[in-house]
Each structure stands twice: as structure tokens, then as C-alpha cells.
PDB file of C-alpha atoms in Angstrom:
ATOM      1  CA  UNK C1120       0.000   0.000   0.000  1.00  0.00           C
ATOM      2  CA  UNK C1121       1.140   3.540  -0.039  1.00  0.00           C
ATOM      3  CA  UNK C1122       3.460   5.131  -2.910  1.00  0.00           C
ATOM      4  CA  UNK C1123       5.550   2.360  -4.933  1.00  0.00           C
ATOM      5  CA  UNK C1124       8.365   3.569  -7.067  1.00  0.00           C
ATOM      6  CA  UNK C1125       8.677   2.745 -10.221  1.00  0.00           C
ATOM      7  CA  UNK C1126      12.169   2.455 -12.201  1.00  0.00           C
ATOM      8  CA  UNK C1127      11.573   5.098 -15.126  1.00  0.00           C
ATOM      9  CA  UNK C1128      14.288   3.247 -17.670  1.00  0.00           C
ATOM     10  CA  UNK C1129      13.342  -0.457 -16.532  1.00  0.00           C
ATOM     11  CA  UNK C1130       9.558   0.707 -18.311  1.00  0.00           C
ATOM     12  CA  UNK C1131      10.790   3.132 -20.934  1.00  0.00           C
ATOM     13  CA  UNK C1132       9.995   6.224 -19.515  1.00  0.00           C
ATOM     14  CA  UNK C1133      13.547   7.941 -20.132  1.00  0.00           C
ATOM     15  CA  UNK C1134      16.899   6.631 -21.381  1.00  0.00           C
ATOM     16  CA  UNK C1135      19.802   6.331 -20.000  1.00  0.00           C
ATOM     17  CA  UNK C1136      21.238   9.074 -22.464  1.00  0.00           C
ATOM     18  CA  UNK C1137      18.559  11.622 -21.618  1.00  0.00           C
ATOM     19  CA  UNK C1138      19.452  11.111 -17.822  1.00  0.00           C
ATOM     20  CA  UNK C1139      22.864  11.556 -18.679  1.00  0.00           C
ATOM     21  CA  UNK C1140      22.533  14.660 -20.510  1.00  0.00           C
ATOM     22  CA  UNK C1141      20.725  15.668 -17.703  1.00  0.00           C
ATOM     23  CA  UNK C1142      23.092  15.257 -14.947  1.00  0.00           C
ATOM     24  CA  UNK C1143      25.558  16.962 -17.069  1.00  0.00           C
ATOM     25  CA  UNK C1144      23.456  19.942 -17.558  1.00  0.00           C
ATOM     26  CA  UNK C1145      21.766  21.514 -14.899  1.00  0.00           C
ATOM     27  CA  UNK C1146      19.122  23.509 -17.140  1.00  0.00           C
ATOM     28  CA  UNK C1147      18.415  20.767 -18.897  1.00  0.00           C
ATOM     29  CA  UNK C1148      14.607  19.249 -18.677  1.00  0.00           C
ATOM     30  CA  UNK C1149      14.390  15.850 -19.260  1.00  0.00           C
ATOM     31  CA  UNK C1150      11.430  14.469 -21.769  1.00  0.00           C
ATOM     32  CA  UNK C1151       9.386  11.580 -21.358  1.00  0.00           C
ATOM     33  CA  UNK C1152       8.878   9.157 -24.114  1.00  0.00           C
ATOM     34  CA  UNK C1153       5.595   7.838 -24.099  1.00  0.00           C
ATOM     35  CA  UNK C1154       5.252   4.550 -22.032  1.00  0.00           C
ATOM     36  CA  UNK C1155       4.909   1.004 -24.406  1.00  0.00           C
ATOM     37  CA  UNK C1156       3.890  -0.615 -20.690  1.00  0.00           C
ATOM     38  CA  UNK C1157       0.559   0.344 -18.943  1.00  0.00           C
ATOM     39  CA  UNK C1158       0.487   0.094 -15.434  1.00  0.00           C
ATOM     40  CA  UNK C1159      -3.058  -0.984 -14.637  1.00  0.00           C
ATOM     41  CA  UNK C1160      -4.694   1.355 -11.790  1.00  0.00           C
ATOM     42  CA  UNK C1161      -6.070  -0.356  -9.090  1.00  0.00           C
ATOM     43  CA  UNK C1162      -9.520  -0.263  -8.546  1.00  0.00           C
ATOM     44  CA  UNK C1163     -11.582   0.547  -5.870  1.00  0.00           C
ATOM     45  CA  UNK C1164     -12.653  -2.691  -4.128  1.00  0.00           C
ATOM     46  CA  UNK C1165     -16.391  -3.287  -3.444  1.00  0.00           C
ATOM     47  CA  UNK C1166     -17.816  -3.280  -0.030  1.00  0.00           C
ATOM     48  CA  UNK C1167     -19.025  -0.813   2.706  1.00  0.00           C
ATOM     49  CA  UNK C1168     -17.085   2.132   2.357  1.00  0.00           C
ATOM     50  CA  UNK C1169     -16.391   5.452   5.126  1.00  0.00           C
ATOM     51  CA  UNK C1170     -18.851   7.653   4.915  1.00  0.00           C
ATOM     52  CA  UNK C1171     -17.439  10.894   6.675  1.00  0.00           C
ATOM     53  CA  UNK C1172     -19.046  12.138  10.174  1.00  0.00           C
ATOM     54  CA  UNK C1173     -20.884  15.474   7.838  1.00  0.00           C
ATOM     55  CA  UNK C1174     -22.569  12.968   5.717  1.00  0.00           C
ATOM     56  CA  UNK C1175     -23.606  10.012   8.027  1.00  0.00           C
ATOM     57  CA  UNK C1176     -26.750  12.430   8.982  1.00  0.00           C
ATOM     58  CA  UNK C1177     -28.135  12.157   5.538  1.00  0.00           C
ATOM     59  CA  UNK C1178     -28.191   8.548   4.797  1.00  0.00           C
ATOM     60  CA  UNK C1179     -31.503   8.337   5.756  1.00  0.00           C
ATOM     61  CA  UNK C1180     -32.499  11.297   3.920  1.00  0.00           C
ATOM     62  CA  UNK C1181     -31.513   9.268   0.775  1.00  0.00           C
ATOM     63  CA  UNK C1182     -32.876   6.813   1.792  1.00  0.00           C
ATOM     64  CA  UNK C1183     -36.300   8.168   1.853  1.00  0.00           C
ATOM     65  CA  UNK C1184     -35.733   9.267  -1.455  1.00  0.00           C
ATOM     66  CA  UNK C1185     -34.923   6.175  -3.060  1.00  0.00           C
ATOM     67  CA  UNK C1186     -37.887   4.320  -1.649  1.00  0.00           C
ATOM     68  CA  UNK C1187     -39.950   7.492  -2.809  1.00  0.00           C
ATOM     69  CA  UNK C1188     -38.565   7.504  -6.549  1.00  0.00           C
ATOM     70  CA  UNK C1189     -37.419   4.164  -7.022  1.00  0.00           C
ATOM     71  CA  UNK C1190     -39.657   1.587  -4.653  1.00  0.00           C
ATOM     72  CA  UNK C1191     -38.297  -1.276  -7.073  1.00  0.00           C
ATOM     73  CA  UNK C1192     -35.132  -1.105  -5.789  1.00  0.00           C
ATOM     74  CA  UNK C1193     -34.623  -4.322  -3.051  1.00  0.00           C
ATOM     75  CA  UNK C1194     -33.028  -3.359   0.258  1.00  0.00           C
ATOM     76  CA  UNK C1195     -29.362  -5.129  -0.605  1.00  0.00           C
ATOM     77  CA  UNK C1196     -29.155  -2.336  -3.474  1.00  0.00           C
ATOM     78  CA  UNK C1197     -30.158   0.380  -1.202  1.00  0.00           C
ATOM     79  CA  UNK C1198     -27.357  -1.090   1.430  1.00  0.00           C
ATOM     80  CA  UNK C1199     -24.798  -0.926  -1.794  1.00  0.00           C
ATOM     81  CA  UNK C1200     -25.802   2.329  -2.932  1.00  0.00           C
ATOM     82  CA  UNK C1201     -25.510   4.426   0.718  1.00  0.00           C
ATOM     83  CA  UNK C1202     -23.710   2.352   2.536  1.00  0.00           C
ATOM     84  CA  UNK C1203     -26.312   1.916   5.055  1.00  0.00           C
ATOM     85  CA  UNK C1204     -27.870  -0.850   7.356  1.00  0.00           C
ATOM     86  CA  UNK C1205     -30.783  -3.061   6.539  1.00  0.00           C
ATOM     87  CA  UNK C1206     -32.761  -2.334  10.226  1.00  0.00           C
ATOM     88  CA  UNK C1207     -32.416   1.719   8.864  1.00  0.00           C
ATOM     89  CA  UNK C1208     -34.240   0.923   5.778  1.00  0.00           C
ATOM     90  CA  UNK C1209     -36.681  -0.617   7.416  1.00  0.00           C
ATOM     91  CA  UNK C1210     -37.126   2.171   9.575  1.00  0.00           C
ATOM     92  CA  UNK C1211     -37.400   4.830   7.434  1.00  0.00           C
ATOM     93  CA  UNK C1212     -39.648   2.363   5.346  1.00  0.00           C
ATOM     94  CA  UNK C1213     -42.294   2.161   7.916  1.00  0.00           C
ATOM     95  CA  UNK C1214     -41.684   5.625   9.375  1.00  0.00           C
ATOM     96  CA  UNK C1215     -40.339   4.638  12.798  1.00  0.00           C
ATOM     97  CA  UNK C1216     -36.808   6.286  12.353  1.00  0.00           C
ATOM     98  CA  UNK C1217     -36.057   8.223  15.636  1.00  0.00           C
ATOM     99  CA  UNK C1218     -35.343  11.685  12.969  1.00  0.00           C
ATOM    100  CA  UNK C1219     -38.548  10.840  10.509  1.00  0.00           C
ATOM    101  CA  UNK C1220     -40.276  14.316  11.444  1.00  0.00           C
ATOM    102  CA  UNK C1221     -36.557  16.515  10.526  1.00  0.00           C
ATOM    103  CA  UNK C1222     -36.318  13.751   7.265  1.00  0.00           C
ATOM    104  CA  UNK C1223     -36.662  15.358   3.921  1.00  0.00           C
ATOM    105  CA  UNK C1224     -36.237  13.113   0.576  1.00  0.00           C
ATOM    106  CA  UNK C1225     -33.035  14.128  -1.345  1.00  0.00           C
ATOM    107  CA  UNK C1226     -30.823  12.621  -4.152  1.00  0.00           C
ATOM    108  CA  UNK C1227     -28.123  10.608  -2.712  1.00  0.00           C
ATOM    109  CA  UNK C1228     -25.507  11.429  -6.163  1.00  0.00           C
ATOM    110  CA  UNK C1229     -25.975  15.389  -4.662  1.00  0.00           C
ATOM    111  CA  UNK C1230     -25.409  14.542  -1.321  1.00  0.00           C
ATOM    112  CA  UNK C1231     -22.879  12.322  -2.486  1.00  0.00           C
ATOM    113  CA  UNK C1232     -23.716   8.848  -1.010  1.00  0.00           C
ATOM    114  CA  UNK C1233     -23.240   7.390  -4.327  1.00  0.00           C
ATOM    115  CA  UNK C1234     -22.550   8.116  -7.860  1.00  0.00           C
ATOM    116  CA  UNK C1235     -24.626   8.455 -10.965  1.00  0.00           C
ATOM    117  CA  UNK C1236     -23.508   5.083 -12.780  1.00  0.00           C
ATOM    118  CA  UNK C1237     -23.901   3.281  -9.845  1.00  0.00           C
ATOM    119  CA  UNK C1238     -27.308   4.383  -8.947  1.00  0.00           C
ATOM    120  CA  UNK C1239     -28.566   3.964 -12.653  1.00  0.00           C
ATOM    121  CA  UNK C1240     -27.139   0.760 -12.801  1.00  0.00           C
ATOM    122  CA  UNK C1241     -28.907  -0.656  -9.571  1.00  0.00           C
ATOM    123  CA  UNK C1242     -32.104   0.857 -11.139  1.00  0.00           C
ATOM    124  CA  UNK C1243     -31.670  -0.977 -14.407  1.00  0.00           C
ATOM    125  CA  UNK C1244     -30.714  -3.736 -12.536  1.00  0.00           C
ATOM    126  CA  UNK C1245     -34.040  -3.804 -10.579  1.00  0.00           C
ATOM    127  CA  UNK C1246     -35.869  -2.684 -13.592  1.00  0.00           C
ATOM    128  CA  UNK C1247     -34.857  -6.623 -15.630  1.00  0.00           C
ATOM    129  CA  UNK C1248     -36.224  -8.023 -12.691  1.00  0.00           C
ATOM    130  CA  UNK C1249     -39.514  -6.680 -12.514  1.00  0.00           C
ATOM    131  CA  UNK C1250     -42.484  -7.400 -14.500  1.00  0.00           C
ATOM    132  CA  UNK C1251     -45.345  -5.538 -15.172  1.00  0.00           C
ATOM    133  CA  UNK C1252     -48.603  -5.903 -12.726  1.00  0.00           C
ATOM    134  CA  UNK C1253     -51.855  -6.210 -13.986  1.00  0.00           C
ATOM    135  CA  UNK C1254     -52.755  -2.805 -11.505  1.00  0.00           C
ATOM    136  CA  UNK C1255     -50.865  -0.762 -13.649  1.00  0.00           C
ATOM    137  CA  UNK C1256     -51.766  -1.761 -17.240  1.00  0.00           C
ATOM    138  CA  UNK C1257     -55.289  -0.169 -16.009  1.00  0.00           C
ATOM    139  CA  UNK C1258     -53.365   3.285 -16.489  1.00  0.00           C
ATOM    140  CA  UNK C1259     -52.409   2.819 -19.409  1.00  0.00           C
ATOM    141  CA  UNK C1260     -54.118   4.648 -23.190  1.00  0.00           C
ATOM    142  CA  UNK C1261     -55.991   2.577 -24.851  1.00  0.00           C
ATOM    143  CA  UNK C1262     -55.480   0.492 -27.693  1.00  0.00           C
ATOM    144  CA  UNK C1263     -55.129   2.479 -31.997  1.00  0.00           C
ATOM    145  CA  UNK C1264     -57.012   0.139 -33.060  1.00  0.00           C
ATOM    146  CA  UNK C1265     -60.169   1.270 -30.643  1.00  0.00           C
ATOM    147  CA  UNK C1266     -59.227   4.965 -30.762  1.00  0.00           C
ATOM    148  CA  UNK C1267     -59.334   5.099 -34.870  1.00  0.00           C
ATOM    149  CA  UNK C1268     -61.989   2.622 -35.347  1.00  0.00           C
ATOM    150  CA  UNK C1269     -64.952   3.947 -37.713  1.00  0.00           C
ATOM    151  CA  UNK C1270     -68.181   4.684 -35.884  1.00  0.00           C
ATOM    152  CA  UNK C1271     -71.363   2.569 -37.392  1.00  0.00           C
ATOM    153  CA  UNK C1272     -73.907   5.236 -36.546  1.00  0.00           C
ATOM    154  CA  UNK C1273     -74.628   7.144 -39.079  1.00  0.00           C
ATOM    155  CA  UNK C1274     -74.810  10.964 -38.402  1.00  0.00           C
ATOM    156  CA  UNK C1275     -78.883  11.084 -40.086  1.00  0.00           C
ATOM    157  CA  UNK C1276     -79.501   7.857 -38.861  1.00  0.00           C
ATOM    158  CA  UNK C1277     -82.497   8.968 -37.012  1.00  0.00           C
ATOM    159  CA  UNK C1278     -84.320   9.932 -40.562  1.00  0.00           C
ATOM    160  CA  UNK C1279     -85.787   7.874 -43.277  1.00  0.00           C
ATOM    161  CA  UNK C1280     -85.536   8.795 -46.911  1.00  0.00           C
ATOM    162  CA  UNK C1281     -88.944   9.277 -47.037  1.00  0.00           C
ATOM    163  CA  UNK C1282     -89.207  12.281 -44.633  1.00  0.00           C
ATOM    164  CA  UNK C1283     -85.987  13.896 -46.575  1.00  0.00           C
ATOM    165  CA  UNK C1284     -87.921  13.654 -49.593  1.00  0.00           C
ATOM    166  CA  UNK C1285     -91.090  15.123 -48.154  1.00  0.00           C
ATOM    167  CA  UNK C1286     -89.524  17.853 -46.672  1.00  0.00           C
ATOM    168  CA  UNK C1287     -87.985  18.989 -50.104  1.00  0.00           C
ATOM    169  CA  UNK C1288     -91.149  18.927 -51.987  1.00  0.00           C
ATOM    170  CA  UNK C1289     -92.738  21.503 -49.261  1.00  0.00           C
ATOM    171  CA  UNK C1290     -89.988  23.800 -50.328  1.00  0.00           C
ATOM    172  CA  UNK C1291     -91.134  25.826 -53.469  1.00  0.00           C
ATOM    173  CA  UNK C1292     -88.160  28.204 -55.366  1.00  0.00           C
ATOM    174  CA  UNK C1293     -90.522  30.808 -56.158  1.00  0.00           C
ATOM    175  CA  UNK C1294     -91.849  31.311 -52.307  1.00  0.00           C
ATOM    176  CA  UNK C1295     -88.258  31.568 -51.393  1.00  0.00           C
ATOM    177  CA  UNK C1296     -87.509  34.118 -53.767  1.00  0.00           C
ATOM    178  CA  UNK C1297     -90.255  35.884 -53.136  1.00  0.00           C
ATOM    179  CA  UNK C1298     -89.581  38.261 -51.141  1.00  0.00           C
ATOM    180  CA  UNK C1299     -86.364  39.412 -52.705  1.00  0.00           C
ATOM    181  CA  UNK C1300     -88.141  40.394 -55.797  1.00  0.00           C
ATOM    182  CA  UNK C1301     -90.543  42.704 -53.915  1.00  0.00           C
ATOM    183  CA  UNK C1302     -87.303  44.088 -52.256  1.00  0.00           C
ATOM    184  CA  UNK C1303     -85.735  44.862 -55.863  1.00  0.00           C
ATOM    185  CA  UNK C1304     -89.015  46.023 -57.001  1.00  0.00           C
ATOM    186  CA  UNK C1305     -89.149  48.337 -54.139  1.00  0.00           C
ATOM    187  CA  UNK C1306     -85.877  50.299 -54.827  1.00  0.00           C
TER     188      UNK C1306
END
């Protein structure tokens, strides 16, 4: 653990020329070449991780929020993603925590209990394994093929071809124009 040194000509960092030249002259700045060996980085291991003291009072804060915006998340993700205990969960779940009046949802990646990636990943994650319920296809629009479908009534279905044809014959072109011609007449 700690800093481990590395031997700059053993992975091609420098030569033992450009070291030379730069012993010999003081002003002298020595240039990498660029490395032909990667040295992998190590990576962070998985596990419960320190929370500092300023944070530790929002955990349950988050918490609330994930249950609140994402319910389908199990309680082993929620213990991944804040670093938090099962029993707190539960707590905050059924709204017995000991702080639940002073709680107030917030996003754990702002108060940074977690990152992004690793809170969209658990969602995804919990999103595979759930399948749709039968409550909540009741919300959903309803089907094209009902929507666009052609009505069968008619708009004059109410009236018989009779009555349209009596009610035209009662309609006589000189009555109608009657009165205009007494109004040209007039002028």
C-alpha cells in the first residue's frame, strides 16, 4: 500500500542518455517518451465504504428518497448504494426512524452517497427483474385500433328517406324568392 516507485528506464519512460545529458546539464529538462507498458490502476474494491461524520446524517435522507422515486429497488441495493444498514431501511420504510419528522427526501448522487452510474445501474438492474402488474396496465391509453376505429352510426340515422324527400317537396323556389323580388321592385 502507499506510494511504490517505479524504475523510469526499466519501463521506458527515459533513457539512459537523456538522464545523462541531464546530470551533465543543470538547465536541462528531461522528456518523457511515451510509455509502451501500462500500469493498470487499481480499482476501488467493493464493499461498505467510510462515509465521513458530515454525511452520516443524511443517509436516511436518501434513503427516503430512493424508496420514494425508485420503490423497485430491493433493500441489498439500497445497502450498496448508501452504505447503510438493513434495520435503517426498514425504519425509514415504515416511518419509525427516531429523525422521521426533521427527514426530507433528497438525491443521494448530490449529497454524495453514491454516484450516478452506480445508482442507474442498480435501477436498471431492478428494472430486468420486474415485471409488469396487472394494476398498472389499467393506467395505461388505450389500444389504436379502438381509438381510430370507424363509428357505425350514421350521423342522419335517425331519418328515413322518405321524410328527406317530403320535406324537399314543401320547399317551393318561387316562395323563397319571393320576397327578394318585392325588395328589388321596391328600390
Amino acid at each position: 500500500a502507499g506510494i511504490k516507485g517505479m524504475d523510469p528506464v526499466m519501463h521506458e519512460q527515459l533513457t539512459r542518455d537523456e538522464i545523462e545529458r541531464a546530470e551533465k546539464d543543470p538547465k536541462y529538462r528531461l522528456k518523457l517518451k511515451e510509455s509502451t507498458v501500462r500500469i493498470p490502476e487499481r480499482k476501488r474494491t467493493k464493499g461498505p465504504r467510510y462515509t465521513p461524520l458530515s454525511r452520516r446524517h443524511d443517509r436516511p435522507n436518501a434513503i427516503l428518497w430512493l424508496v420514494r422515486n425508485h420503490p423497485e429497488l430491493k433493500d441489498a441495493q439500497i445497502m450498496r448504494l448508501v452504505g447503510t444498514t438493513k434495520s435503517t431501511i426498514q425504519q425509514v420504510k415504515d416511518r419509525t426512524h427516531w429523525n422521521i419528522a426533521q427527514l426530507q427526501p433528497m438525491d443521494p448522487v448530490t449529497l454524495g452517497l453514491c454516484s450516478q452510474i452506480d445508482l442507474d445501474f442498480e435501477v436498471n438492474r431492478s428494472s430486468k427483474d420486474k415485471t409488469v402488474q396487472p394494476a398498472e396496465a389499467a393506467h395505461t391509453l388505450l389500444p389504436a385500433e379502438v381509438t381510430t376505429a370507424k363509428e357505425t352510426l350514421e350521423p342522419f340515422a335517425g331519418f328515413t328517406t322518405q321524410e328527406a324527400e317530403v320535406s324537399e317537396e314543401k320547399i317551393d323556389v318561387d316562395s323563397v324568392f319571393a320576397k327578394l323580388k318585392q325588395l328589388k321592385n321596391d328600390d
